[in-house]
PDB file of C-alpha atoms in Angstrom:
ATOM      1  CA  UNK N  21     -17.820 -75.314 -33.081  1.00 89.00           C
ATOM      2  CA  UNK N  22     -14.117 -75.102 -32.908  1.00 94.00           C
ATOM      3  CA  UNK N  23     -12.086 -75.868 -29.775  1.00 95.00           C
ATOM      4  CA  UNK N  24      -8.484 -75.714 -29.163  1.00 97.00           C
ATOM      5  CA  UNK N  25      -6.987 -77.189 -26.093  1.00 97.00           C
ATOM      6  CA  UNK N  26      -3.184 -77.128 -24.895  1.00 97.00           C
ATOM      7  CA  UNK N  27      -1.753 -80.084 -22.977  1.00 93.00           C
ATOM      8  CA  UNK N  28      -0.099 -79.658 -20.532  1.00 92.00           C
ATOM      9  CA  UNK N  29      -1.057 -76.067 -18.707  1.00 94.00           C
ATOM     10  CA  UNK N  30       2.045 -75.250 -16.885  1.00 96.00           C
ATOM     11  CA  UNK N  31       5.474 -77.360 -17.541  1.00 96.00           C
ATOM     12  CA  UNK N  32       8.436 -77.033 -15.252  1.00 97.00           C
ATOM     13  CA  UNK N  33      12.024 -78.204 -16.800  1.00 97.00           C
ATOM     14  CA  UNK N  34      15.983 -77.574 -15.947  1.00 97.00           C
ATOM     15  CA  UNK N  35      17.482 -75.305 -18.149  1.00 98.00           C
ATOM     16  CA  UNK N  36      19.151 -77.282 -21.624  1.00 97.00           C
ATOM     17  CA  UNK N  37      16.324 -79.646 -21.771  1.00 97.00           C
ATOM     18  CA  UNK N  38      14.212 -80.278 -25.040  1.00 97.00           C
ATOM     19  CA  UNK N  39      10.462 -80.051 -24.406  1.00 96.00           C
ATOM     20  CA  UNK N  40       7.393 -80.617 -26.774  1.00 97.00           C
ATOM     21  CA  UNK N  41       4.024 -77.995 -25.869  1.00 97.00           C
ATOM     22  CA  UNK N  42       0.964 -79.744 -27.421  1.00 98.00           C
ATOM     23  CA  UNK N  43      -2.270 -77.961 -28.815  1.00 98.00           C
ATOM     24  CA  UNK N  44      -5.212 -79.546 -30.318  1.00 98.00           C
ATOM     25  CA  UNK N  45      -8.204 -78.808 -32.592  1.00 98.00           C
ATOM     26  CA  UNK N  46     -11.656 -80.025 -33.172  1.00 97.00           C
ATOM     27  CA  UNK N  47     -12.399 -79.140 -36.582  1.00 96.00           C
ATOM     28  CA  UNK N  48      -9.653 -79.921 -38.955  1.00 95.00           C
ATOM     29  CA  UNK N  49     -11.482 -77.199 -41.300  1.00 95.00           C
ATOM     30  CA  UNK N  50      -8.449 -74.308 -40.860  1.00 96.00           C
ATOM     31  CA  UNK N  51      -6.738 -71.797 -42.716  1.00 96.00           C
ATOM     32  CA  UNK N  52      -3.745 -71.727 -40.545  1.00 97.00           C
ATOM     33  CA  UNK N  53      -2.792 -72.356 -36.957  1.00 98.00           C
ATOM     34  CA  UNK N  54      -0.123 -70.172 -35.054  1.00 98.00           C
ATOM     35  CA  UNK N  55       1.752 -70.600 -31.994  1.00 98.00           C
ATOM     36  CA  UNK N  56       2.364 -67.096 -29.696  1.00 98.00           C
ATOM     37  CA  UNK N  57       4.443 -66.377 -26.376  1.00 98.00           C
ATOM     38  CA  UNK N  58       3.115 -64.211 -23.870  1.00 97.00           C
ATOM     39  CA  UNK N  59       5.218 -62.648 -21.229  1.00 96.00           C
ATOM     40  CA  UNK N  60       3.615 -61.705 -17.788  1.00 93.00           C
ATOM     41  CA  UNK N  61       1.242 -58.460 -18.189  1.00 91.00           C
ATOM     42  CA  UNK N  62       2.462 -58.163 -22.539  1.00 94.00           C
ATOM     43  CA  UNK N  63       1.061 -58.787 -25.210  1.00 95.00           C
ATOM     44  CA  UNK N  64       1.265 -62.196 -27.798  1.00 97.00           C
ATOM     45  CA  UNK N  65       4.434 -62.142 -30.116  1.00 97.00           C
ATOM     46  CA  UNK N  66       4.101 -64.366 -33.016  1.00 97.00           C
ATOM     47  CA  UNK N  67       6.059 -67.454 -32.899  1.00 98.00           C
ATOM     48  CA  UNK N  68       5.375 -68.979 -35.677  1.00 98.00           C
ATOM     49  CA  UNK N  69       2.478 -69.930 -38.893  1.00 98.00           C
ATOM     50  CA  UNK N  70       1.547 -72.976 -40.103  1.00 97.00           C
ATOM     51  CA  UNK N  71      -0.763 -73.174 -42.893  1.00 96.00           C
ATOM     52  CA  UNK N  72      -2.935 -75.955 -43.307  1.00 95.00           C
ATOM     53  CA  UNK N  73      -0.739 -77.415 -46.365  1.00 95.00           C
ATOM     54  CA  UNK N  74       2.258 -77.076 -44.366  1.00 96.00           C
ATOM     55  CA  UNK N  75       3.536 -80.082 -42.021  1.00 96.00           C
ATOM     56  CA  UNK N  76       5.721 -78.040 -40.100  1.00 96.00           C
ATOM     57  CA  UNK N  77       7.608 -74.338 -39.877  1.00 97.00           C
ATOM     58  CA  UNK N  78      10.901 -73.674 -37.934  1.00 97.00           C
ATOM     59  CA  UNK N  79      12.518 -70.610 -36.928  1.00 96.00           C
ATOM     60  CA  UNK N  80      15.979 -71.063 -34.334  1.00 97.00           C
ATOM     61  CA  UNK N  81      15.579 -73.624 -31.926  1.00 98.00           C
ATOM     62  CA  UNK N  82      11.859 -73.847 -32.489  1.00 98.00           C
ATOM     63  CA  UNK N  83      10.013 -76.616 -34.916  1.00 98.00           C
ATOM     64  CA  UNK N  84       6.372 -75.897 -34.771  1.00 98.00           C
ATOM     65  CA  UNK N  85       4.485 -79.679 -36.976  1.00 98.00           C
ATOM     66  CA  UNK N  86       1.192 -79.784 -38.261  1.00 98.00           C
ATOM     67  CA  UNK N  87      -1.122 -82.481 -38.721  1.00 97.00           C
ATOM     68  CA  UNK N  88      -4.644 -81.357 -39.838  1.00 95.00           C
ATOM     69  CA  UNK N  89      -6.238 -84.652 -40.400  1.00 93.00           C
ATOM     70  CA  UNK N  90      -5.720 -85.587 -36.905  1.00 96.00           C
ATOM     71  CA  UNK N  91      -6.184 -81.917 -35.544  1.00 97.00           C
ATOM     72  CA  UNK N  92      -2.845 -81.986 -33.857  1.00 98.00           C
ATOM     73  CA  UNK N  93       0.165 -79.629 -33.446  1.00 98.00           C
ATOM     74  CA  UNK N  94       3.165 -79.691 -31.233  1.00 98.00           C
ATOM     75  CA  UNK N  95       5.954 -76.654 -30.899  1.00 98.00           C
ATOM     76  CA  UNK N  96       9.555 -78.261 -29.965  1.00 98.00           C
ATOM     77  CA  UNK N  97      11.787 -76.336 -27.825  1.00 98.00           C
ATOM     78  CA  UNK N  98      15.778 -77.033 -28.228  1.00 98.00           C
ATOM     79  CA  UNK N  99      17.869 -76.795 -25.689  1.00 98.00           C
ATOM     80  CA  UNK N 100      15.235 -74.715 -23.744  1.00 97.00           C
ATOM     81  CA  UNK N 101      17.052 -71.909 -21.835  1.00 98.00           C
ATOM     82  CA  UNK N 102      15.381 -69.668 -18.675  1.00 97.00           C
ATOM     83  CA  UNK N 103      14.575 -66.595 -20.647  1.00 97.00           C
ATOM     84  CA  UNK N 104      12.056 -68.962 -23.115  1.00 98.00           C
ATOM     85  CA  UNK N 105      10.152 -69.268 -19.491  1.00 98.00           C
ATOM     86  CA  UNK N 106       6.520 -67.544 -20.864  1.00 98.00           C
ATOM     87  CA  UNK N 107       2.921 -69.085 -21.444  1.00 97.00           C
ATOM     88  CA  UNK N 108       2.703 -70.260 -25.053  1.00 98.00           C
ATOM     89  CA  UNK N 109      -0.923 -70.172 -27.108  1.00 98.00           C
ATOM     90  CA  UNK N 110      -1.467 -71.844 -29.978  1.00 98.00           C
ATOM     91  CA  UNK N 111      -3.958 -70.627 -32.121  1.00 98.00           C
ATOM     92  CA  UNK N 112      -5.876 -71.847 -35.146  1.00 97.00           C
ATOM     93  CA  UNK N 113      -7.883 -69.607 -38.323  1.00 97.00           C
ATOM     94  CA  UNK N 114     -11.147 -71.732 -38.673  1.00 95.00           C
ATOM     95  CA  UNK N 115     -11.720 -72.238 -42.430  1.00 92.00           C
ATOM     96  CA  UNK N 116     -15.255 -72.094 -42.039  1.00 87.00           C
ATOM     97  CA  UNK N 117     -14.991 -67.505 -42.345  1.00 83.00           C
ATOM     98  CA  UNK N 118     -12.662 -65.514 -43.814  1.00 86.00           C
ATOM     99  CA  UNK N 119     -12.498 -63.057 -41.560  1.00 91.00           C
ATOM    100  CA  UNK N 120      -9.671 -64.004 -39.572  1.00 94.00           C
ATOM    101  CA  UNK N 121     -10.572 -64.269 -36.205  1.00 95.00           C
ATOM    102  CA  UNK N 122      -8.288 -66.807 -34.047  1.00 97.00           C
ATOM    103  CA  UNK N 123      -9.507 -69.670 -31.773  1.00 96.00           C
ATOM    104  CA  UNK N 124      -7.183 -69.520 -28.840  1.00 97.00           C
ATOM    105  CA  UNK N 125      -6.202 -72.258 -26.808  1.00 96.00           C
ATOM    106  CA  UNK N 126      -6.036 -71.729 -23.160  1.00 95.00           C
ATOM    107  CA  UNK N 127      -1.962 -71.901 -23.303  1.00 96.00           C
ATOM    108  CA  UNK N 128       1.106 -73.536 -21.582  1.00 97.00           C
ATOM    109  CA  UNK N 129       2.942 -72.119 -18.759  1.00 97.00           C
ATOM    110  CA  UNK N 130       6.707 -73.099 -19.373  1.00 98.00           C
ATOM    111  CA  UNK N 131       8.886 -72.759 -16.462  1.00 98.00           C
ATOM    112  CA  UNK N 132      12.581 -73.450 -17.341  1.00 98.00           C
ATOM    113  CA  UNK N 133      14.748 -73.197 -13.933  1.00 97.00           C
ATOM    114  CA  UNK N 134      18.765 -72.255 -14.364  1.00 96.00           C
TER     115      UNK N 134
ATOM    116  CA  UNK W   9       8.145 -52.392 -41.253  1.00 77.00           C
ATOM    117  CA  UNK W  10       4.611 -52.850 -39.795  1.00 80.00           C
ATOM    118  CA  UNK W  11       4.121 -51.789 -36.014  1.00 92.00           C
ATOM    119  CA  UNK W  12       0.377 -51.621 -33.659  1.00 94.00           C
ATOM    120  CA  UNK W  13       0.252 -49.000 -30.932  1.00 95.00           C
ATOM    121  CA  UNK W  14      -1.937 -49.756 -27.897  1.00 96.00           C
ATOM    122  CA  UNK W  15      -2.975 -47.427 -25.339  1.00 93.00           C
ATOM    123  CA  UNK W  16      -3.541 -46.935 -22.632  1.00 94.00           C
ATOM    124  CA  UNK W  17      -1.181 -49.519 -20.733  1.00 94.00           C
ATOM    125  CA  UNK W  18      -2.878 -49.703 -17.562  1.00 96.00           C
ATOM    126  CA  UNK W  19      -6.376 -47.901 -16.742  1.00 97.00           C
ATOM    127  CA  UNK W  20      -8.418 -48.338 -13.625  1.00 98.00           C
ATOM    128  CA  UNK W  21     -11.827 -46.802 -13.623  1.00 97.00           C
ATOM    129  CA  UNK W  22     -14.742 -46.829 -11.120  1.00 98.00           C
ATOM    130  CA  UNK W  23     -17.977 -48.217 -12.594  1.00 98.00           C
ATOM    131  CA  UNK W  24     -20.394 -46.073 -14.276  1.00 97.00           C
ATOM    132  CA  UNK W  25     -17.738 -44.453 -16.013  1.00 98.00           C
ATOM    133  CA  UNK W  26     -17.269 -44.390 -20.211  1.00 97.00           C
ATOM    134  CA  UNK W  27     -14.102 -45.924 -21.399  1.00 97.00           C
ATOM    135  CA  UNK W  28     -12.075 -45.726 -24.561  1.00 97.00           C
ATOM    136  CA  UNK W  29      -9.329 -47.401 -25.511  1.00 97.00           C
ATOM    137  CA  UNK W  30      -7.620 -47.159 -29.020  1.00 96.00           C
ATOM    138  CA  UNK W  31      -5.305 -48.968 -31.418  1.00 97.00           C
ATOM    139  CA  UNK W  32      -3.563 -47.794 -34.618  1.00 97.00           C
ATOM    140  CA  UNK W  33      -1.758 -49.962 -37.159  1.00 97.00           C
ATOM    141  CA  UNK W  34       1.707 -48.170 -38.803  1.00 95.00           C
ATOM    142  CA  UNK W  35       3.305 -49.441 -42.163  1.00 94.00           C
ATOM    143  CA  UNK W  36       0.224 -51.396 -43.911  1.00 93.00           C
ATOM    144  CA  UNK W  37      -3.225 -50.417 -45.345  1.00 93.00           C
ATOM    145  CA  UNK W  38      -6.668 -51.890 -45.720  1.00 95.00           C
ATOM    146  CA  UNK W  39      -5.570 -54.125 -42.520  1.00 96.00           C
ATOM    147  CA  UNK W  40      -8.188 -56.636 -40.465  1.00 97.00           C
ATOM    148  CA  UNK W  41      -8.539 -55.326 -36.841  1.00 98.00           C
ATOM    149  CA  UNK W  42      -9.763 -57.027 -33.727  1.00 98.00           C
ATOM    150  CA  UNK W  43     -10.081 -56.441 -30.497  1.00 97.00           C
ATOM    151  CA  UNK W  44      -9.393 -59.375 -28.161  1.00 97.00           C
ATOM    152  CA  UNK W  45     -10.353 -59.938 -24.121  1.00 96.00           C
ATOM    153  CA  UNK W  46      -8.183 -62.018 -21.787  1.00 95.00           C
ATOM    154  CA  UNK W  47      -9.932 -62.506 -18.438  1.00 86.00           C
ATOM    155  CA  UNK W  48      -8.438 -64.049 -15.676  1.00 78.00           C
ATOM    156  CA  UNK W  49      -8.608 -68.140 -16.274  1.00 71.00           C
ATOM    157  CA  UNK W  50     -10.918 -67.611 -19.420  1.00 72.00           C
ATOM    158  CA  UNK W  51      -8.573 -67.333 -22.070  1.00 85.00           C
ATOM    159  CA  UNK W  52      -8.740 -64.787 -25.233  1.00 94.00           C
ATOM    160  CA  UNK W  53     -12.372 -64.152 -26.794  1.00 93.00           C
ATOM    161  CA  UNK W  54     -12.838 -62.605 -29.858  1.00 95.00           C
ATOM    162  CA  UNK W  55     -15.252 -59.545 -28.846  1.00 96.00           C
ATOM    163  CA  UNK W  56     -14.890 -57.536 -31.615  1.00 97.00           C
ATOM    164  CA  UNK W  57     -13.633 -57.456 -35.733  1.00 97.00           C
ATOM    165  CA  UNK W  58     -13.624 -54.886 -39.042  1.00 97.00           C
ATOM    166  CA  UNK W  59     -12.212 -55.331 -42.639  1.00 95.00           C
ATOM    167  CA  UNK W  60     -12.763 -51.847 -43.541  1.00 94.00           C
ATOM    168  CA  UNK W  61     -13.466 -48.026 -42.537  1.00 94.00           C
ATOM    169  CA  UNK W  62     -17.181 -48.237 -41.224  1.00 91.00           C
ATOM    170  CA  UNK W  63     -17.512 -52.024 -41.053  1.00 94.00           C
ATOM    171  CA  UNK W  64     -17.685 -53.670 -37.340  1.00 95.00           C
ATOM    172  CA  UNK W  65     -18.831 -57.123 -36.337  1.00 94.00           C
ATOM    173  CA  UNK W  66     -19.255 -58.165 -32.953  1.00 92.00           C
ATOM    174  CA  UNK W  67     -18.486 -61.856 -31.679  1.00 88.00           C
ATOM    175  CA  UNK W  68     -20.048 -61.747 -28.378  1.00 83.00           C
ATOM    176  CA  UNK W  69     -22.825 -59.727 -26.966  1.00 72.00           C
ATOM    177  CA  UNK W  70     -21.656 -56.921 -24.046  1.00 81.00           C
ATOM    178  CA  UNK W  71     -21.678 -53.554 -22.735  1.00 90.00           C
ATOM    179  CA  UNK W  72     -18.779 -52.579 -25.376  1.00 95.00           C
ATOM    180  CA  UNK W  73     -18.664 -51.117 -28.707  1.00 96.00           C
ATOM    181  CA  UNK W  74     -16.208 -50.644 -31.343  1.00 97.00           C
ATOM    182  CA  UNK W  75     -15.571 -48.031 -33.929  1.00 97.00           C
ATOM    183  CA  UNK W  76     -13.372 -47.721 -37.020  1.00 97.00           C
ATOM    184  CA  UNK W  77     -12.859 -44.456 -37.744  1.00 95.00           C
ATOM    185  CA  UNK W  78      -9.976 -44.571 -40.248  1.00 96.00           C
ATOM    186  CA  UNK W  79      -8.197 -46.915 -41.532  1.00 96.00           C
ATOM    187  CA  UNK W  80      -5.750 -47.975 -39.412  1.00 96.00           C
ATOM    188  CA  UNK W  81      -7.603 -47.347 -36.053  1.00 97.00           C
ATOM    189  CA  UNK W  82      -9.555 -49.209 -34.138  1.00 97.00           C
ATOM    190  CA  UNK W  83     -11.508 -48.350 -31.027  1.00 97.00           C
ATOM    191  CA  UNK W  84     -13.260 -50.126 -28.179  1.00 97.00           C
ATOM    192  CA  UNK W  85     -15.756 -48.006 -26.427  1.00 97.00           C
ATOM    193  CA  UNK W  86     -18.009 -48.087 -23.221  1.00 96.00           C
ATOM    194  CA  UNK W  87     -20.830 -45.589 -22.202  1.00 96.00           C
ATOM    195  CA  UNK W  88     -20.916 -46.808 -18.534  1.00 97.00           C
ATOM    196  CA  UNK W  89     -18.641 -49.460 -17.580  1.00 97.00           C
ATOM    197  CA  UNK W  90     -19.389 -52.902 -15.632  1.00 95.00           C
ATOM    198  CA  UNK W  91     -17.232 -54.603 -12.442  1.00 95.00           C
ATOM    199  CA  UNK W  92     -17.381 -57.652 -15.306  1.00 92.00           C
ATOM    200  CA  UNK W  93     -15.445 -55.090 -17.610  1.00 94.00           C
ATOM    201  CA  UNK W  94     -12.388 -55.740 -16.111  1.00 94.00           C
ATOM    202  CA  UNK W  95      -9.436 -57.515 -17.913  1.00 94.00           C
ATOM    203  CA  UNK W  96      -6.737 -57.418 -20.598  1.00 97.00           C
ATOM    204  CA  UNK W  97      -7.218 -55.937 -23.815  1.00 97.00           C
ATOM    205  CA  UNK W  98      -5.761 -56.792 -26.944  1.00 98.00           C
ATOM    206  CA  UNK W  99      -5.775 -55.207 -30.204  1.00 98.00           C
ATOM    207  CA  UNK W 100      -4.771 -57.114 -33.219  1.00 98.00           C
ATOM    208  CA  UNK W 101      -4.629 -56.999 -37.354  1.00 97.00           C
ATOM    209  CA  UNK W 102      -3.935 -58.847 -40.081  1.00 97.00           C
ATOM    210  CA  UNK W 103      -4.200 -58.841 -43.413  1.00 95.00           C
ATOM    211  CA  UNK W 104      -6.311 -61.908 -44.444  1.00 94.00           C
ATOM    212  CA  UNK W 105      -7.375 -64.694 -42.912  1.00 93.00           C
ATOM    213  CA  UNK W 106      -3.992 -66.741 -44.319  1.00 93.00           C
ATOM    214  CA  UNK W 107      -1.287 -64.786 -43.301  1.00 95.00           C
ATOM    215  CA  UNK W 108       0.443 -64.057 -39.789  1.00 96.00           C
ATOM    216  CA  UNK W 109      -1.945 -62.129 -36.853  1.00 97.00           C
ATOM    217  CA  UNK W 110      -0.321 -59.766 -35.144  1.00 97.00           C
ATOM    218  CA  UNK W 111      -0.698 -58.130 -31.429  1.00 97.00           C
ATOM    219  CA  UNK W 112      -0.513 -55.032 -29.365  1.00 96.00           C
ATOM    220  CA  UNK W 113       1.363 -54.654 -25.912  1.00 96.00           C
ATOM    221  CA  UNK W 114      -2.258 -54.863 -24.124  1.00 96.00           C
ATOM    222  CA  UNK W 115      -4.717 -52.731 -21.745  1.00 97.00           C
ATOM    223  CA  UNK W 116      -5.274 -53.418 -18.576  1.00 96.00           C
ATOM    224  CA  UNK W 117      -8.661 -52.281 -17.158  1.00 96.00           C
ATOM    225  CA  UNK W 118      -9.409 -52.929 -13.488  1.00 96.00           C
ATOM    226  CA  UNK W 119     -12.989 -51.826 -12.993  1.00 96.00           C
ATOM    227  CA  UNK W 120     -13.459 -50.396  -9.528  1.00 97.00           C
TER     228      UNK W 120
END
């Protein structure tokens, strides 16, 4: 059975810092794995996709890496600034189905103080 | 561009009572849907998923149902609700199991 599990589960840091949220998997069997914010009360927004032949994806100041065999991701924050404060989930696409459903990990509260 | 419409927002209903809360997918066809629950401390479960008109599978079972009437809309349906009913909604879709998932604002249901 698959389990995802974010370390830590709630990160404090001063604005400008760079910071590294962890997530890992049990089963290196996937089809993806994807990294989401959620905002108090909102919904997820997609951060960003990494499928299982990538190593990593980046999109501004975020790097999201990859390592299946050792069922291990990391998403690396630049120059973190107060408005990325959110809980981040990574998520992974077990390989095992096609049907799509996500595993969720239980997510990272990210404080980031002015 | 593609966009999913959640509603309602926020719903609070005293036990006993039905529920229905529905999603619909804009700009894309022949999508996946699920319907996701976030309780308090528990994380997000997978209760519910369809790859077509007609075709629901359920992940976990509960006192909810699902429905996929057309296409792009998905349902999630209770005849008499439960105090254990309570929580955060979330509708989702995508269109295989390798490309990007993506999520609706949420329901909040407070079961009273």
């Amino acid at each position: 059975k698959q389990e995802v599990t974010q370390i830590p589960a709630a990160l404090s840091v001063p604005e400008g810092e760079n910071l590294v949220l962890n997530c890992s998997f049990t089963d290196s069997a996937i089809y993806n794995l994807q990294w989401f914010r959620q905002d108090p009360g909102k919904g997820l927004t997609s951060l960003l996709l990494i499928q299982s032949s990538q190593r990593e994806q980046t999109s501004g100041r975020l790097n999201a890496s990859l390592d299946k065999s050792s069922g291990r991701s990391t998403l690396y924050i630049a120059a973190s600034q107060p408005g990325d404060s959110a809980t981040y989930l990574c998520a992974v696409t077990p390989g095992s189905s096609n049907t799509g459903k996500l595993i969720f990990g239980q997510g990272t509260t990210l404080q980031v103080k002015p | 561009s593609q966009t999913i419409h959640q509603w309602p927002a926020t719903l609070v209903q005293p036990v006993g009572s039905p529920l229905s809360l529905e999603c619909t997918v804009e700009g894309t066809s022949n999508p996946n849907l699920y319907w996701y629950r976030q309780a308090a401390g528990r994380g997000l479960q997978l209760l519910f998923y369809s790859v077509g008109i007609g075709q629901i599978s359920s992940e976990v079972p509960q006192n909810l149902s699902a429905s996929r009437p057309q296409d792009r809309q998905f349902i999630l349906s209770s005849k008499k609700l439960l105090l254990s009913d309570s929580g955060f909604y979330l509708c989702a879709w995508r269109m295989s199991a390798d490309t990007e998932a993506f999520f609706g604002q949420g329901t909040r249901l407070t079961v009273v």
